[in-house]
Tab-separated table of C-alpha atoms in Angstrom:
chain	number	residue	atom	x	y	z
A	91	MET	CA	0.069	0.049	-0.042
A	92	THR	CA	1.379	3.383	-0.912
A	93	SER	CA	0.265	6.619	0.708
A	94	PRO	CA	-2.116	8.670	-1.441
A	95	VAL	CA	-0.365	10.964	-3.696
A	96	PRO	CA	-2.522	13.829	-4.754
A	97	ASP	CA	-1.928	14.748	-8.363
A	98	ALA	CA	-3.356	18.239	-7.817
A	99	PRO	CA	-3.881	20.915	-4.870
A	100	ASP	CA	-6.624	20.002	-2.637
A	101	ALA	CA	-7.980	23.504	-2.273
A	102	PRO	CA	-8.516	26.187	-5.030
A	103	ASP	CA	-6.127	29.264	-5.251
A	104	THR	CA	-7.866	31.870	-3.295
A	105	THR	CA	-5.325	34.396	-3.623
A	106	ALA	CA	-6.684	37.895	-2.954
A	107	ASP	CA	-5.981	39.033	-6.705
A	108	GLY	CA	-8.758	36.458	-7.823
A	109	ALA	CA	-6.229	34.328	-9.859
A	110	PRO	CA	-7.804	31.373	-11.406
A	111	ALA	CA	-7.801	28.073	-9.176
A	112	ALA	CA	-5.805	25.136	-10.463
A	113	PHE	CA	-8.052	22.184	-11.645
A	114	PRO	CA	-8.824	19.388	-11.172
A	115	LEU	CA	-8.717	19.094	-7.453
A	116	ALA	CA	-8.124	15.746	-5.487
A	117	ARG	CA	-10.287	14.274	-3.012
A	118	SER	CA	-9.030	14.193	0.423
A	119	CYS	CA	-11.556	11.419	1.389
A	120	PRO	CA	-12.986	8.782	-1.088
A	121	PHE	CA	-16.534	9.534	0.020
A	122	SER	CA	-16.468	13.196	-0.245
A	123	PRO	CA	-15.985	15.630	-3.071
A	124	PRO	CA	-12.625	17.645	-3.056
A	125	ASP	CA	-12.644	20.123	-0.347
A	126	GLY	CA	-12.451	23.074	-2.660
A	127	TYR	CA	-15.895	22.554	-4.155
A	128	ALA	CA	-17.866	23.916	-1.159
A	129	PRO	CA	-16.248	27.336	-1.177
A	130	MET	CA	-16.880	27.724	-4.813
A	131	ARG	CA	-20.386	26.525	-4.594
A	132	GLU	CA	-21.064	28.977	-1.590
A	133	LYS	CA	-19.638	31.832	-3.313
A	134	GLY	CA	-22.160	31.349	-6.009
A	135	GLY	CA	-22.094	32.002	-9.697
A	136	LEU	CA	-19.129	30.682	-11.845
A	137	THR	CA	-15.596	29.861	-10.729
A	138	LYS	CA	-12.733	30.504	-13.122
A	139	ALA	CA	-10.085	27.656	-13.209
A	140	VAL	CA	-6.932	26.680	-15.072
A	141	ILE	CA	-6.628	23.247	-16.374
A	142	PRO	CA	-3.286	21.407	-17.075
A	143	SER	CA	-3.275	22.427	-20.686
A	144	GLY	CA	-3.278	26.010	-19.489
A	145	LYS	CA	-6.610	26.700	-20.795
A	146	GLU	CA	-8.953	28.901	-18.551
A	147	VAL	CA	-12.340	27.271	-17.863
A	148	TRP	CA	-15.483	27.859	-15.984
A	149	LEU	CA	-16.553	25.503	-13.077
A	150	VAL	CA	-20.091	25.150	-12.515
A	151	THR	CA	-20.805	23.910	-8.925
A	152	GLY	CA	-24.579	24.586	-7.815
A	153	PHE	CA	-27.203	22.052	-8.426
A	154	GLN	CA	-29.527	24.092	-10.233
A	155	ASP	CA	-26.761	25.705	-12.223
A	156	VAL	CA	-25.323	22.245	-13.320
A	157	ARG	CA	-28.707	21.039	-14.310
A	158	THR	CA	-29.469	24.384	-16.237
A	159	ALA	CA	-26.084	24.219	-17.827
A	160	LEU	CA	-26.054	20.745	-18.865
A	161	SER	CA	-29.617	20.631	-20.425
A	162	HIS	CA	-28.956	24.123	-22.297
A	163	PRO	CA	-29.162	23.705	-26.035
A	164	ALA	CA	-25.880	25.700	-26.239
A	165	ALA	CA	-23.911	23.239	-23.983
A	166	GLY	CA	-21.569	21.717	-26.627
A	167	SER	CA	-19.811	18.418	-26.359
A	168	ASP	CA	-17.768	18.464	-29.449
A	169	ALA	CA	-14.194	17.569	-28.622
A	170	ARG	CA	-13.029	19.211	-31.881
A	171	HIS	CA	-13.774	22.599	-30.421
A	172	PRO	CA	-10.592	24.432	-29.469
A	173	ALA	CA	-11.956	25.508	-26.181
A	174	PHE	CA	-13.053	21.905	-25.197
A	175	PRO	CA	-11.857	21.530	-21.737
A	176	ALA	CA	-10.245	18.214	-22.017
A	177	LEU	CA	-8.194	17.310	-18.659
A	178	GLY	CA	-5.635	15.434	-20.488
A	179	ASP	CA	-3.691	15.713	-23.758
A	180	GLY	CA	-4.646	12.252	-24.643
A	181	GLU	CA	-8.268	12.786	-24.130
A	182	GLN	CA	-8.838	15.712	-26.510
A	183	ALA	CA	-6.653	14.472	-29.133
A	184	VAL	CA	-8.317	10.942	-29.183
A	185	ALA	CA	-11.848	12.031	-28.750
A	186	ALA	CA	-11.647	14.810	-31.474
A	187	GLU	CA	-10.285	11.838	-33.895
A	188	LEU	CA	-12.413	8.942	-32.783
A	189	ARG	CA	-15.521	10.891	-32.217
A	190	PRO	CA	-17.356	8.762	-29.491
A	191	PHE	CA	-21.137	9.848	-29.335
A	192	ILE	CA	-20.484	11.299	-25.842
A	193	ARG	CA	-18.390	14.057	-27.481
A	194	MET	CA	-20.791	14.916	-30.044
A	195	ASP	CA	-23.583	17.324	-30.645
A	196	PRO	CA	-26.823	17.146	-32.223
A	197	PRO	CA	-27.975	15.886	-34.815
A	198	GLU	CA	-25.145	13.448	-35.031
A	199	HIS	CA	-25.190	12.681	-31.411
A	200	THR	CA	-28.896	12.264	-31.577
A	201	ARG	CA	-28.562	9.801	-34.410
A	202	ILE	CA	-25.934	7.591	-32.909
A	203	ARG	CA	-27.307	7.543	-29.348
A	204	ARG	CA	-30.500	6.443	-30.690
A	205	MET	CA	-28.927	3.395	-31.959
A	206	LEU	CA	-28.070	2.424	-28.397
A	207	VAL	CA	-31.052	3.639	-26.243
A	208	GLY	CA	-33.188	0.670	-27.243
A	209	GLU	CA	-30.667	-1.727	-25.697
A	210	PHE	CA	-30.850	-0.120	-22.246
A	211	THR	CA	-34.650	0.462	-21.697
A	212	VAL	CA	-35.890	-0.171	-18.055
A	213	LYS	CA	-37.652	-3.217	-19.436
A	214	ARG	CA	-34.741	-4.633	-21.132
A	215	VAL	CA	-32.461	-4.105	-18.239
A	216	ARG	CA	-34.870	-5.628	-15.927
A	217	ALA	CA	-34.750	-8.654	-18.194
A	218	MET	CA	-30.961	-8.925	-17.683
A	219	ARG	CA	-31.302	-9.119	-13.688
A	220	PRO	CA	-31.303	-13.000	-13.716
A	221	ALA	CA	-28.106	-13.125	-15.699
A	222	VAL	CA	-26.572	-10.311	-13.654
A	223	GLU	CA	-27.358	-12.004	-10.473
A	224	ALA	CA	-25.786	-15.272	-11.692
A	225	ILE	CA	-22.617	-13.423	-12.751
A	226	CYS	CA	-22.418	-11.767	-9.194
A	227	ARG	CA	-22.913	-15.087	-7.342
A	228	GLU	CA	-20.342	-16.679	-9.364
A	229	GLN	CA	-17.804	-14.038	-8.619
A	230	ALA	CA	-18.724	-13.742	-5.149
A	231	ASP	CA	-18.313	-17.529	-4.535
A	232	ARG	CA	-14.740	-17.044	-6.376
A	233	LEU	CA	-13.812	-14.262	-4.287
A	234	LEU	CA	-14.662	-15.986	-0.983
A	235	SER	CA	-12.822	-19.206	-1.980
A	236	LEU	CA	-9.772	-16.989	-2.128
A	237	PRO	CA	-7.465	-16.531	0.901
A	238	ALA	CA	-8.503	-13.605	2.998
A	239	PRO	CA	-7.498	-10.560	2.681
A	240	ALA	CA	-8.450	-10.372	-0.966
A	241	ASP	CA	-8.741	-7.226	-3.375
A	242	LEU	CA	-12.527	-6.320	-3.708
A	243	VAL	CA	-11.705	-4.313	-6.935
A	244	GLY	CA	-9.728	-6.869	-8.937
A	245	GLU	CA	-11.176	-10.077	-7.672
A	246	TYR	CA	-14.811	-8.929	-7.846
A	247	ALA	CA	-16.009	-5.509	-9.029
A	248	ASN	CA	-13.709	-5.688	-12.087
A	249	ARG	CA	-14.741	-9.139	-12.789
A	250	VAL	CA	-18.381	-8.340	-12.366
A	251	SER	CA	-18.503	-5.281	-14.586
A	252	THR	CA	-16.344	-6.620	-17.255
A	253	THR	CA	-18.408	-9.842	-17.474
A	254	VAL	CA	-21.613	-7.858	-17.731
A	255	ILE	CA	-20.572	-5.327	-20.286
A	256	CYS	CA	-18.740	-8.143	-22.364
A	257	ARG	CA	-21.842	-10.420	-22.240
A	258	LEU	CA	-24.292	-7.448	-23.294
A	259	LEU	CA	-22.078	-6.371	-26.269
A	260	GLY	CA	-21.216	-9.985	-27.307
A	261	VAL	CA	-17.259	-9.596	-26.524
A	262	PRO	CA	-15.690	-12.899	-25.447
A	263	MET	CA	-14.154	-12.308	-22.274
A	264	GLU	CA	-10.934	-14.127	-22.426
A	265	ASP	CA	-8.609	-11.723	-20.899
A	266	LEU	CA	-9.750	-9.674	-17.910
A	267	GLU	CA	-6.194	-7.917	-17.875
A	268	PHE	CA	-6.611	-6.883	-21.470
A	269	PHE	CA	-9.727	-4.754	-20.755
A	270	ARG	CA	-8.038	-3.429	-17.488
A	271	ARG	CA	-5.114	-2.315	-19.284
A	272	ILE	CA	-7.029	-0.603	-21.916
A	273	THR	CA	-9.396	1.289	-19.624
A	274	SER	CA	-6.814	2.353	-17.198
A	275	VAL	CA	-4.602	3.840	-19.883
A	276	SER	CA	-7.556	5.484	-21.825
A	277	GLY	CA	-9.133	6.928	-18.853
A	278	ALA	CA	-6.055	8.328	-17.271
A	279	ARG	CA	-5.528	12.051	-17.561
A	280	THR	CA	-1.785	11.349	-17.238
A	281	SER	CA	-1.833	9.381	-20.516
A	282	THR	CA	-0.489	10.888	-23.742
A	283	ALA	CA	-2.165	10.818	-26.975
A	284	GLU	CA	0.069	8.142	-28.142
A	285	GLU	CA	-0.358	6.092	-25.398
A	286	VAL	CA	-4.228	6.391	-25.546
A	287	GLY	CA	-4.066	5.589	-29.257
A	288	ALA	CA	-1.994	2.444	-28.673
A	289	ALA	CA	-4.334	1.173	-26.155
A	290	LEU	CA	-7.263	1.803	-28.100
A	291	SER	CA	-5.727	0.351	-31.472
A	292	ASP	CA	-5.591	-2.993	-29.369
A	293	LEU	CA	-9.138	-2.729	-28.397
A	294	PHE	CA	-10.251	-1.717	-31.921
A	295	GLY	CA	-8.369	-4.499	-33.395
A	296	LEU	CA	-10.404	-6.968	-31.232
A	297	ILE	CA	-13.868	-5.128	-32.107
A	298	ASP	CA	-12.838	-4.916	-35.784
A	299	ARG	CA	-12.582	-8.740	-35.866
A	300	LEU	CA	-16.020	-9.097	-33.911
A	301	ILE	CA	-17.709	-7.048	-36.417
A	302	ASP	CA	-16.780	-9.345	-39.139
A	303	GLU	CA	-17.598	-12.411	-37.070
A	304	LYS	CA	-21.061	-11.050	-36.182
A	305	ALA	CA	-21.902	-10.163	-39.733
A	306	GLN	CA	-21.359	-13.687	-40.565
A	307	GLU	CA	-22.892	-15.266	-37.612
A	308	PRO	CA	-25.111	-12.952	-35.477
A	309	GLY	CA	-25.673	-13.628	-31.803
A	310	ASP	CA	-28.141	-12.192	-29.380
A	311	ASP	CA	-25.926	-9.115	-28.438
A	312	LEU	CA	-25.628	-5.469	-28.929
A	313	ILE	CA	-22.713	-5.625	-31.537
A	314	SER	CA	-24.480	-8.164	-33.660
A	315	ARG	CA	-27.707	-5.994	-33.837
A	316	LEU	CA	-25.522	-2.884	-34.684
A	317	VAL	CA	-23.614	-4.828	-37.229
A	318	ASN	CA	-26.706	-6.215	-38.883
A	319	GLY	CA	-28.875	-3.229	-38.353
A	320	PRO	CA	-27.366	0.323	-38.880
A	321	LEU	CA	-24.040	-0.747	-40.298
A	322	ALA	CA	-25.684	-3.080	-42.822
A	323	ARG	CA	-27.972	-0.384	-43.727
A	324	GLY	CA	-25.342	2.146	-44.244
A	325	GLU	CA	-26.679	4.361	-41.328
A	326	ILE	CA	-23.146	4.284	-39.513
A	327	THR	CA	-19.676	3.950	-40.863
A	328	ARG	CA	-17.517	0.987	-39.762
A	329	THR	CA	-15.030	3.496	-38.065
A	330	SER	CA	-17.733	5.384	-36.206
A	331	LEU	CA	-19.237	1.849	-35.165
A	332	LEU	CA	-15.822	0.762	-33.844
A	333	SER	CA	-15.642	4.049	-31.723
A	334	GLN	CA	-19.211	3.760	-30.321
A	335	ILE	CA	-18.539	0.171	-29.418
A	336	GLY	CA	-15.260	1.091	-27.834
A	337	ILE	CA	-16.731	3.892	-25.583
A	338	THR	CA	-19.744	1.748	-24.604
A	339	LEU	CA	-17.304	-1.036	-23.443
A	340	ASN	CA	-15.130	1.309	-21.621
A	341	ALA	CA	-17.758	3.293	-19.917
A	342	GLY	CA	-19.878	0.214	-18.999
A	343	HIS	CA	-16.847	-1.233	-17.435
A	344	GLU	CA	-14.880	1.370	-15.587
A	345	THR	CA	-17.894	3.052	-13.776
A	346	SER	CA	-19.362	-0.040	-12.162
A	347	ARG	CA	-15.834	-1.253	-11.385
A	348	ASN	CA	-15.171	1.952	-9.399
A	349	MET	CA	-18.637	2.275	-7.817
A	350	ILE	CA	-19.036	-1.190	-6.377
A	351	PRO	CA	-16.048	-1.338	-4.136
A	352	LEU	CA	-16.614	2.375	-3.000
A	353	ALA	CA	-20.324	1.744	-2.310
A	354	ALA	CA	-19.476	-1.319	-0.405
A	355	LEU	CA	-17.133	0.720	1.855
A	356	ASP	CA	-19.559	3.521	2.213
A	357	LEU	CA	-22.089	1.019	3.524
A	358	LEU	CA	-19.547	-0.547	5.821
A	359	ARG	CA	-18.798	2.801	7.363
A	360	HIS	CA	-22.655	3.286	7.800
A	361	PRO	CA	-23.595	0.181	9.703
A	362	ASP	CA	-26.913	1.589	10.670
A	363	GLN	CA	-27.575	2.015	7.010
A	364	LEU	CA	-26.378	-1.493	6.150
A	365	ASP	CA	-28.680	-3.047	9.017
A	366	LEU	CA	-31.783	-1.174	7.498
A	367	LEU	CA	-31.045	-2.874	4.055
A	368	ARG	CA	-30.708	-6.262	5.927
A	369	GLU	CA	-33.959	-5.740	7.379
A	370	ASP	CA	-35.770	-4.402	4.468
A	371	PRO	CA	-34.350	-5.283	1.102
A	372	SER	CA	-36.927	-3.136	-0.738
A	373	LEU	CA	-34.756	-0.237	0.259
A	374	TRP	CA	-32.004	-1.282	-2.111
A	375	PRO	CA	-33.056	0.778	-5.339
A	376	GLY	CA	-33.183	3.778	-3.048
A	377	ALA	CA	-30.118	2.988	-1.323
A	378	VAL	CA	-28.288	2.651	-4.800
A	379	ASP	CA	-29.289	6.128	-5.866
A	380	GLU	CA	-28.374	7.470	-2.520
A	381	LEU	CA	-24.718	5.732	-3.081
A	382	LEU	CA	-24.618	7.177	-6.763
A	383	ARG	CA	-25.241	10.665	-5.224
A	384	HIS	CA	-22.928	10.565	-2.242
A	385	LEU	CA	-20.095	9.088	-4.258
A	386	SER	CA	-20.659	10.808	-7.582
A	387	VAL	CA	-17.720	9.042	-9.385
A	388	ALA	CA	-17.998	10.603	-12.819
A	389	ASP	CA	-17.720	14.084	-11.284
A	390	VAL	CA	-15.539	15.641	-13.993
A	391	ILE	CA	-16.730	13.809	-17.170
A	392	THR	CA	-19.176	16.708	-18.222
A	393	LEU	CA	-16.796	18.828	-20.179
A	394	ARG	CA	-18.448	21.257	-22.363
A	395	VAL	CA	-18.170	24.284	-24.511
A	396	ALA	CA	-20.915	27.157	-24.586
A	397	THR	CA	-22.026	27.392	-28.254
A	398	GLY	CA	-23.956	30.467	-27.089
A	399	ASP	CA	-24.410	32.418	-23.754
A	400	ILE	CA	-25.762	30.239	-21.163
A	401	PRO	CA	-27.481	32.253	-18.274
A	402	LEU	CA	-27.340	30.602	-14.869
A	403	GLU	CA	-28.543	31.792	-11.446
A	404	GLY	CA	-25.949	34.424	-10.706
A	405	ALA	CA	-23.747	34.491	-13.701
A	406	THR	CA	-23.654	33.639	-17.594
A	407	ILE	CA	-21.380	31.287	-19.390
A	408	PRO	CA	-20.283	33.343	-22.321
A	409	ALA	CA	-20.408	31.853	-25.757
A	410	GLY	CA	-17.122	30.201	-26.900
A	411	ASP	CA	-15.759	29.436	-23.503
A	412	GLY	CA	-15.300	25.917	-22.009
A	413	PHE	CA	-16.859	24.865	-18.789
A	414	ILE	CA	-17.073	21.615	-16.576
A	415	ALA	CA	-20.356	20.902	-14.514
A	416	LEU	CA	-19.056	19.450	-11.420
A	417	LEU	CA	-21.427	16.568	-10.643
A	418	ALA	CA	-20.029	15.871	-7.164
A	419	ALA	CA	-20.336	19.578	-6.229
A	420	ALA	CA	-23.974	19.473	-7.533
A	421	ASP	CA	-24.940	16.367	-5.620
A	422	HIS	CA	-23.489	17.781	-2.468
A	423	ASP	CA	-25.225	21.078	-2.652
A	424	PRO	CA	-27.043	21.617	0.539
A	425	ARG	CA	-29.766	23.569	-1.062
A	426	ALA	CA	-30.931	20.368	-3.132
A	427	PHE	CA	-29.778	17.750	-0.662
A	428	PRO	CA	-30.063	18.730	3.006
A	429	ASP	CA	-27.115	17.452	5.038
A	430	PRO	CA	-25.359	16.243	1.739
A	431	GLY	CA	-22.478	14.609	3.569
A	432	ARG	CA	-24.705	12.186	5.202
A	433	LEU	CA	-25.463	8.944	3.473
A	434	ASP	CA	-29.227	8.553	4.073
A	435	ILE	CA	-30.507	5.367	2.004
A	436	THR	CA	-34.003	6.588	2.744
A	437	ARG	CA	-33.637	10.109	1.483
A	438	ALA	CA	-36.690	10.927	-0.858
A	439	GLN	CA	-34.994	12.705	-3.479
A	440	ARG	CA	-33.651	10.818	-6.443
A	441	ASN	CA	-32.780	13.794	-8.747
A	442	HIS	CA	-29.033	13.654	-8.229
A	443	VAL	CA	-26.928	14.051	-11.259
A	444	ALA	CA	-24.356	11.352	-10.791
A	445	PHE	CA	-25.205	10.109	-14.521
A	446	GLY	CA	-25.033	13.637	-15.635
A	447	TYR	CA	-28.120	15.494	-17.062
A	448	GLY	CA	-29.278	16.778	-20.447
A	449	ALA	CA	-29.314	14.963	-23.721
A	450	HIS	CA	-26.030	13.155	-22.619
A	451	GLN	CA	-27.175	11.806	-19.398
A	452	CYS	CA	-25.710	8.147	-18.934
A	453	VAL	CA	-27.345	5.939	-21.703
A	454	GLY	CA	-26.469	2.707	-19.505
A	455	GLN	CA	-27.672	4.239	-16.321
A	456	ASN	CA	-30.315	1.570	-15.735
A	457	LEU	CA	-27.917	-1.152	-16.150
A	458	GLY	CA	-25.538	0.550	-13.813
A	459	ARG	CA	-28.183	0.836	-11.230
A	460	LEU	CA	-28.848	-2.988	-11.608
A	461	GLU	CA	-25.339	-3.915	-11.461
A	462	ILE	CA	-24.520	-1.858	-8.291
A	463	GLU	CA	-27.566	-3.192	-6.586
A	464	VAL	CA	-27.265	-7.020	-7.371
A	465	ALA	CA	-23.382	-6.892	-6.842
A	466	LEU	CA	-23.856	-5.404	-3.348
A	467	ARG	CA	-26.845	-7.502	-2.327
A	468	VAL	CA	-24.876	-10.702	-3.312
A	469	LEU	CA	-21.733	-9.527	-1.687
A	470	PHE	CA	-23.166	-8.651	1.674
A	471	GLU	CA	-25.506	-11.704	1.565
A	472	LYS	CA	-22.739	-14.122	1.078
A	473	ALA	CA	-20.089	-12.423	3.332
A	474	PRO	CA	-22.113	-10.906	6.076
A	475	GLY	CA	-18.880	-10.357	8.047
A	476	LEU	CA	-17.213	-8.344	5.047
A	477	ARG	CA	-14.663	-5.786	6.254
A	478	LEU	CA	-11.913	-3.645	5.208
A	479	ALA	CA	-8.614	-5.409	5.945
A	480	VAL	CA	-6.272	-2.213	6.058
A	481	PRO	CA	-6.824	1.145	7.476
A	482	LEU	CA	-8.756	3.212	5.248
A	483	GLU	CA	-6.213	5.935	5.242
A	484	ASP	CA	-3.949	3.291	3.612
A	485	LEU	CA	-6.080	3.050	0.499
A	486	PRO	CA	-4.623	4.958	-2.414
A	487	LEU	CA	-6.988	7.207	-4.135
A	488	ARG	CA	-7.106	7.294	-7.942
A	489	SER	CA	-7.489	10.783	-8.715
A	490	THR	CA	-6.096	10.873	-12.106
A	491	SER	CA	-9.003	9.125	-14.035
A	492	ALA	CA	-11.877	10.387	-15.589
A	493	ILE	CA	-13.858	8.316	-13.026
A	494	PHE	CA	-12.887	8.415	-9.336
A	495	GLY	CA	-11.949	5.293	-7.645
A	496	LEU	CA	-9.760	3.106	-5.550
A	497	ASP	CA	-7.193	0.805	-7.036
A	498	GLU	CA	-7.175	-1.888	-4.357
A	499	VAL	CA	-9.531	-2.580	-1.693
A	500	PRO	CA	-8.211	-5.502	0.346
A	501	VAL	CA	-11.224	-7.221	2.449
A	502	SER	CA	-11.621	-9.803	4.852
A	503	TRP	CA	-14.977	-11.627	5.654
B	229	MET	CA	-58.539	8.143	-15.159
B	230	VAL	CA	-60.945	7.802	-12.468
B	231	ASN	CA	-60.070	11.076	-10.710
B	232	PRO	CA	-57.531	13.363	-12.682
B	233	ALA	CA	-55.953	16.132	-10.743
B	234	PRO	CA	-57.609	19.109	-12.107
B	235	GLY	CA	-55.311	20.953	-14.730
B	236	LEU	CA	-52.364	18.438	-14.349
B	237	ARG	CA	-51.952	17.063	-17.944
B	238	LEU	CA	-48.688	15.620	-19.427
B	239	ALA	CA	-47.148	16.125	-22.696
B	240	ALA	CA	-44.379	13.927	-23.885
B	241	ASP	CA	-42.049	14.763	-27.029
B	242	ALA	CA	-40.243	11.746	-28.324
B	243	ASP	CA	-38.172	13.927	-30.756
B	244	VAL	CA	-36.231	15.217	-27.897
B	245	CYS	CA	-36.355	12.045	-25.698
B	246	ALA	CA	-32.892	10.832	-24.755
B	247	GLY	CA	-34.127	7.513	-23.787
B	248	ALA	CA	-32.794	7.609	-20.217
B	249	GLY	CA	-35.967	5.898	-19.038
B	250	GLN	CA	-36.286	8.230	-16.008
B	251	CYS	CA	-40.080	8.723	-16.292
B	252	VAL	CA	-40.549	4.921	-16.628
B	253	ARG	CA	-38.743	4.393	-13.277
B	254	ALA	CA	-40.508	7.368	-11.595
B	255	ALA	CA	-44.117	6.646	-12.848
B	256	PRO	CA	-44.511	3.538	-14.685
B	257	GLU	CA	-48.237	3.838	-14.715
B	258	LEU	CA	-47.925	7.210	-16.718
B	259	PHE	CA	-44.875	6.400	-19.096
B	260	ASP	CA	-43.432	3.633	-21.088
B	261	GLN	CA	-40.671	3.325	-23.458
B	262	ASP	CA	-40.917	2.004	-26.897
B	263	ASP	CA	-38.600	-0.611	-28.430
B	264	ASP	CA	-36.334	2.005	-29.444
B	265	GLY	CA	-36.076	3.379	-25.964
B	266	LEU	CA	-38.173	6.676	-26.520
B	267	VAL	CA	-40.886	7.983	-24.360
B	268	VAL	CA	-44.609	6.771	-24.742
B	269	LEU	CA	-47.206	8.650	-22.808
B	270	LEU	CA	-49.677	6.016	-21.376
B	271	ALA	CA	-51.928	8.678	-19.449
B	272	ALA	CA	-52.092	12.416	-20.346
B	273	ASP	CA	-54.438	13.143	-17.693
B	274	VAL	CA	-52.803	12.473	-14.259
B	275	PRO	CA	-54.849	10.728	-11.602
B	276	GLU	CA	-54.583	12.494	-8.158
B	277	ASP	CA	-52.754	9.696	-6.675
B	278	SER	CA	-50.098	9.711	-9.416
B	279	ARG	CA	-49.485	13.428	-8.832
B	280	ALA	CA	-46.159	13.181	-6.891
B	281	ARG	CA	-44.880	10.657	-9.284
B	282	ALA	CA	-45.784	12.751	-12.291
B	283	LEU	CA	-43.891	15.848	-10.867
B	284	ASP	CA	-41.109	13.489	-10.016
B	285	ALA	CA	-40.999	12.228	-13.625
B	286	VAL	CA	-40.965	15.769	-15.127
B	287	ASP	CA	-38.121	16.752	-12.614
B	288	LEU	CA	-36.057	13.672	-13.467
B	289	CYS	CA	-36.333	13.897	-17.199
B	290	PRO	CA	-32.856	14.951	-18.336
B	291	SER	CA	-33.895	16.315	-21.783
B	292	GLY	CA	-37.051	18.266	-21.267
B	293	ALA	CA	-38.987	15.523	-23.250
B	294	ILE	CA	-41.848	15.650	-20.808
B	295	ALA	CA	-43.732	18.633	-19.600
B	296	LEU	CA	-46.827	19.671	-17.778
B	297	ARG	CA	-49.491	21.343	-19.583
B	298	GLY	CA	-52.153	23.792	-18.376
B	299	HIS	CA	-50.678	24.105	-14.991
B	300	PRO	CA	-48.442	26.724	-13.415
B	301	ALA	CA	-44.840	25.866	-12.771
B	302	PRO	CA	-44.818	22.875	-10.390
B	303	PRO	CA	-43.383	23.217	-6.726
B	304	ALA	CA	-39.946	21.551	-6.643
B	305	PRO	CA	-41.038	17.858	-6.270
B	306	ASP	CA	-37.894	16.832	-4.172
B	307	THR	CA	-39.614	16.917	-0.888
B	308	GLY	CA	-42.244	14.483	0.346
B	309	ALA	CA	-42.592	12.832	-3.031
B	310	ASP	CA	-43.454	9.276	-3.211
B	311	ARG	CA	-40.492	7.012	-3.271
B	312	LEU	CA	-39.678	5.707	-6.557
B	313	PRO	CA	-40.619	2.134	-7.216
B	314	PRO	CA	-37.974	-0.683	-7.312
B	315	GLY	CA	-35.814	0.019	-9.981
B	316	PRO	CA	-34.841	-2.446	-12.878
């Protein structure tokens, strides 16, 4: 175990001359947003910050402002825009070239997103529950057969999330480490454009082969349906299809991999909340949304450029400027969520922005909720004595990725 | 529609729908998704006992695809709203 090494200052630069704060900020605690967010939000309006590329961007921190900004028609997501506030060099270059639908604007974005939304309806995801349960049971049994302590991230969450997304897409899951390596490189702010490009070309090689195979022999999976539907009809190019499959695989894997262990720890440090769930399992869906809000692991994924003025409560994002809507700041806004630092699984509000907001809100969110719920339920059912095997302070925080998480969580049971 | 709440009517616009399914989670008696994931309005007139869930659905919709009609701006539906039914 190494000590946490923050890659960024943990508080904004509050110099008297109003110099822009350096961004991104690191979390000092895995269960709370970076300490610097609260003062920005309390001050109201927008905060000017400088990102590692040297660009100045606006940070949006209030709950209402974040929702307004992200759902405004002038909130542009096109990574080719020079003001696009990418946090890593690799991120902008690769997104501008590969054009995943999360970094596109309408009408292009709408057209591509609509090829995917039918795969993730509430009904279809509900039908996946037995399969997800089987995967979680198998992986929990495997985890608990290992000598304790074992790593909850690598030996459980990573396996669950990879298996679920690969099964959905129709990707053979021969090598867990392959996906881990791809996503850890492509999602890291510290990766260069070349490193990201090399990792993705390995991934694309695999998807490219799958496209040919599934054109010949379609299966009951997402890639088969896209290959024999939109691709066959000429509605999407092969290159674009590769990008869209790549981003779906990446996003579907990385998010639940990070959420499941963090959520498990969050419940372990709130034994009263865990007891409530043990007494009344019907509380689980609400608990998952509260955990999503409380942890908001995709905090900085909402990078935008204002393509026109965007008026907020106390300020306006000027046309042409880049901005980042901080999801964890919004989800901890006490005006929207009373006592936001408290994990309260019976909270009535479900309007958190952990999945973003606006036309880009996470397309796989219903699957994400299902995976988190089932993975945690099965884990706590099979390992009622689950506990962290090292002091919490010893866990290294992974602050250089697009999705916040812990690299390793040793647990005993 | 035994007892519609006076004035509380819903409208849904599949053209701007992002297919997130939040309305179906919030109020499955009022909304569905078609096979392509886009919003289908099951009941435009909101029964009184669905009122809180209808307001919740409008609030949760990320893309502004569903709206209230013939009703003044709703109060923030984030307090005392019915709990969401079990998710997927």
